[in-house]
CSV table of C-alpha atoms in Angstrom, one decimal:
chain,number,residue,atom,x,y,z
A,1,MET,CA,-84.1,52.6,-28.0
A,2,PHE,CA,-81.4,51.8,-25.5
A,3,ARG,CA,-83.7,51.6,-22.8
A,4,SER,CA,-85.8,49.0,-24.4
A,5,GLN,CA,-82.7,46.8,-25.0
A,6,GLN,CA,-82.0,46.9,-21.3
A,7,TYR,CA,-85.6,46.1,-20.0
A,8,ARG,CA,-85.4,43.3,-22.8
A,9,ALA,CA,-82.1,41.9,-21.4
A,10,LYS,CA,-83.7,42.3,-18.1
A,11,ALA,CA,-86.8,40.5,-19.1
A,12,ALA,CA,-84.4,37.9,-20.3
A,13,GLU,CA,-82.6,37.4,-16.6
A,14,TYR,CA,-85.9,36.8,-15.2
A,15,ASP,CA,-86.5,34.5,-17.8
A,16,GLU,CA,-83.3,32.7,-16.6
A,17,LEU,CA,-84.3,32.7,-13.1
A,18,ILE,CA,-87.8,31.2,-13.9
A,19,LYS,CA,-86.4,28.2,-15.5
A,20,GLY,CA,-84.1,27.4,-12.7
A,21,SER,CA,-86.9,27.8,-10.0
A,22,THR,CA,-88.7,25.1,-8.6
A,23,ASP,CA,-91.0,27.0,-6.2
A,24,PRO,CA,-94.4,27.6,-8.0
A,25,ASP,CA,-95.0,31.0,-5.9
A,26,GLU,CA,-91.5,32.4,-6.9
A,27,ILE,CA,-92.1,31.5,-11.1
A,28,LEU,CA,-95.1,33.5,-10.5
A,29,ARG,CA,-93.5,36.6,-9.0
A,30,LEU,CA,-90.5,36.1,-11.4
A,31,GLN,CA,-93.0,35.9,-14.2
A,32,GLU,CA,-95.1,39.1,-13.4
A,33,GLN,CA,-91.2,40.6,-13.3
A,34,GLN,CA,-90.6,39.4,-16.7
A,35,ASP,CA,-93.8,40.5,-17.9
A,36,ARG,CA,-93.4,44.3,-16.4
A,37,PHE,CA,-89.9,44.2,-18.1
A,38,ALA,CA,-91.1,43.1,-21.2
A,39,SER,CA,-94.2,45.4,-21.5
A,40,LEU,CA,-91.4,48.2,-20.4
A,41,ALA,CA,-89.4,47.5,-23.5
A,42,ASP,CA,-92.6,47.4,-25.9
A,43,ASN,CA,-93.4,50.6,-24.7
A,44,GLU,CA,-90.0,52.3,-25.1
A,45,GLN,CA,-89.7,50.9,-28.3
A,46,GLY,CA,-93.2,52.4,-29.7
A,47,LEU,CA,-91.9,55.8,-28.0
A,48,ALA,CA,-88.7,55.3,-30.2
A,49,ASP,CA,-90.8,54.6,-33.4
A,50,GLU,CA,-93.2,57.3,-32.7
A,51,TYR,CA,-90.4,59.6,-32.3
A,52,ASP,CA,-88.6,58.7,-35.3
A,53,ASN,CA,-91.8,58.6,-37.3
A,54,ALA,CA,-92.4,62.4,-36.3
A,55,VAL,CA,-89.1,63.8,-37.2
A,56,GLN,CA,-89.6,62.5,-40.3
A,57,VAL,CA,-92.6,64.3,-40.8
A,58,ALA,CA,-91.6,67.5,-39.7
A,59,GLU,CA,-88.4,67.0,-41.9
A,60,GLN,CA,-90.6,66.5,-44.8
A,61,GLY,CA,-92.8,69.2,-43.9
A,62,ARG,CA,-89.8,71.8,-43.7
A,63,SER,CA,-88.4,70.6,-46.9
A,64,HIS,CA,-91.8,70.8,-48.6
A,65,GLY,CA,-92.3,74.2,-47.1
A,66,LEU,CA,-88.8,75.2,-48.4
A,67,ALA,CA,-89.8,74.5,-51.9
A,68,LEU,CA,-93.0,76.7,-51.3
A,69,ALA,CA,-90.8,79.5,-50.0
A,70,ALA,CA,-88.3,79.2,-53.2
A,71,GLU,CA,-91.5,79.3,-55.4
A,72,GLU,CA,-93.0,82.3,-53.7
A,73,GLU,CA,-89.7,83.9,-53.7
A,74,LEU,CA,-89.6,83.4,-57.4
A,75,ILE,CA,-93.1,85.0,-58.1
A,76,LEU,CA,-92.2,87.7,-55.7
A,77,ARG,CA,-89.0,88.5,-57.9
A,78,CYS,CA,-90.8,88.6,-60.9
A,79,LEU,CA,-93.5,90.3,-59.9
A,80,GLY,CA,-90.8,92.9,-58.5
A,81,ALA,CA,-89.0,92.7,-62.0
A,82,ALA,CA,-92.4,93.8,-63.8
A,83,ILE,CA,-93.3,96.5,-61.9
A,84,ILE,CA,-90.0,97.9,-62.5
A,85,MET,CA,-90.0,97.7,-65.7
A,86,GLN,CA,-93.8,99.3,-66.0
A,87,TRP,CA,-92.6,102.2,-63.3
A,88,ASN,CA,-92.4,104.9,-65.4
A,89,ALA,CA,-96.2,104.0,-66.9
A,90,LEU,CA,-97.3,104.0,-63.4
A,91,PRO,CA,-99.0,106.8,-62.2
A,92,THR,CA,-97.4,108.8,-59.3
A,93,THR,CA,-99.6,108.2,-56.8
A,94,LEU,CA,-99.4,104.6,-57.7
A,95,GLN,CA,-95.5,104.6,-57.2
A,96,ARG,CA,-95.7,106.4,-54.1
A,97,GLU,CA,-97.9,104.0,-52.7
A,98,ILE,CA,-95.0,100.9,-54.0
A,99,PHE,CA,-92.6,102.7,-52.5
A,100,ASP,CA,-94.0,103.5,-49.1
A,101,THR,CA,-95.5,99.9,-49.1
A,102,ALA,CA,-91.9,98.6,-49.8
A,103,GLY,CA,-90.0,100.6,-47.6
A,104,SER,CA,-92.2,99.5,-44.7
A,105,ILE,CA,-91.7,95.6,-45.0
A,106,GLY,CA,-88.7,94.5,-43.0
A,107,LYS,CA,-87.6,95.6,-39.6
A,108,LEU,CA,-88.8,98.8,-37.7
A,109,LEU,CA,-85.1,99.9,-36.9
A,110,GLU,CA,-84.1,99.3,-40.8
A,111,THR,CA,-87.1,101.1,-42.5
A,112,ALA,CA,-84.8,104.2,-43.0
A,113,ALA,CA,-82.0,102.2,-44.4
A,114,LEU,CA,-84.6,100.0,-47.0
A,115,ARG,CA,-86.5,103.2,-47.7
A,116,GLY,CA,-82.7,104.7,-49.2
A,117,GLN,CA,-81.9,101.5,-51.2
A,118,ILE,CA,-85.1,101.7,-52.6
A,119,ALA,CA,-84.7,105.2,-53.9
A,120,ARG,CA,-81.0,105.0,-54.8
A,121,PHE,CA,-82.3,101.7,-57.1
A,122,LEU,CA,-85.2,103.5,-58.6
A,123,HIS,CA,-83.0,106.5,-59.2
A,124,ASN,CA,-80.6,104.5,-60.6
A,125,HIS,CA,-82.5,102.7,-62.8
A,126,LYS,CA,-85.2,105.4,-63.9
A,127,ASP,CA,-84.1,105.5,-67.5
A,128,ASP,CA,-84.5,101.7,-68.0
A,129,ALA,CA,-88.1,101.3,-67.0
A,130,GLY,CA,-90.7,101.5,-70.1
A,131,ARG,CA,-88.1,101.3,-72.7
A,132,GLY,CA,-89.4,98.5,-74.1
A,133,LYS,CA,-88.0,94.9,-74.1
A,134,ARG,CA,-84.2,94.8,-74.1
A,135,PRO,CA,-82.8,91.5,-75.8
A,136,LEU,CA,-81.5,89.1,-73.4
A,137,ALA,CA,-77.8,89.4,-72.5
A,138,ASP,CA,-75.7,85.7,-72.5
A,139,ASP,CA,-74.5,86.3,-68.9
A,140,THR,CA,-78.7,87.1,-68.0
A,141,PRO,CA,-79.3,84.6,-65.1
A,142,ALA,CA,-81.7,81.6,-65.7
A,143,GLU,CA,-84.0,83.0,-62.8
A,144,ALA,CA,-84.5,86.5,-64.8
A,145,ARG,CA,-84.7,84.9,-68.4
A,146,SER,CA,-87.7,83.0,-67.1
A,147,CYS,CA,-89.3,86.3,-65.3
A,148,THR,CA,-88.8,88.2,-68.8
A,149,LEU,CA,-89.9,85.3,-70.7
A,150,ALA,CA,-93.3,84.8,-69.0
A,151,LEU,CA,-93.8,88.5,-68.7
A,152,SER,CA,-93.3,88.8,-72.7
A,153,ARG,CA,-95.4,85.5,-73.3
A,154,TRP,CA,-98.2,87.3,-71.1
A,155,ASP,CA,-98.1,90.8,-72.9
A,156,ASP,CA,-98.0,88.6,-76.3
A,157,GLU,CA,-101.6,86.9,-75.0
A,158,GLY,CA,-103.0,90.3,-74.3
A,159,GLY,CA,-101.7,90.6,-70.8
A,160,ALA,CA,-104.2,92.5,-68.4
A,161,ALA,CA,-106.0,94.7,-71.2
A,162,GLY,CA,-108.5,92.1,-72.1
A,163,ASP,CA,-108.8,90.3,-69.0
A,164,GLY,CA,-110.8,93.0,-67.0
A,165,PRO,CA,-109.9,94.7,-64.3
A,166,PRO,CA,-106.4,93.5,-62.8
A,167,ILE,CA,-106.3,91.5,-59.2
């Protein structure tokens, strides 16, 4: 916007020169210069406005993307919790496939460490899975409560049993 103001100031200078001139040729030349600087000022202002609009649209899109990412993260957490809750009921081949898939997500150099973490987690929680629904403690995070309540409601409504093949 600074350049726009500079161009407008220059156009104002030519306007003053026009007012003080009596030569028609000089007035014509000065008016052309004034029009040129006024046009440059308008162009600069338009570019600045378009840039501001583009930045605002990008920021809105980014915040919308963050909201979607947060929603998807909650869904993935709920699905992960549901798998862990039913882990012992899953066939061994499916357990291995899920383990292999989960262990291969992420950076290639961290795959072994991730697989170790997943294996330790599954080992530490192997007796927790499939025990049925445990009551929620008062200190259970709201996110976990939401996932657990959604799973309970889904189970109460028949879950996947009456819905045909799982998706």
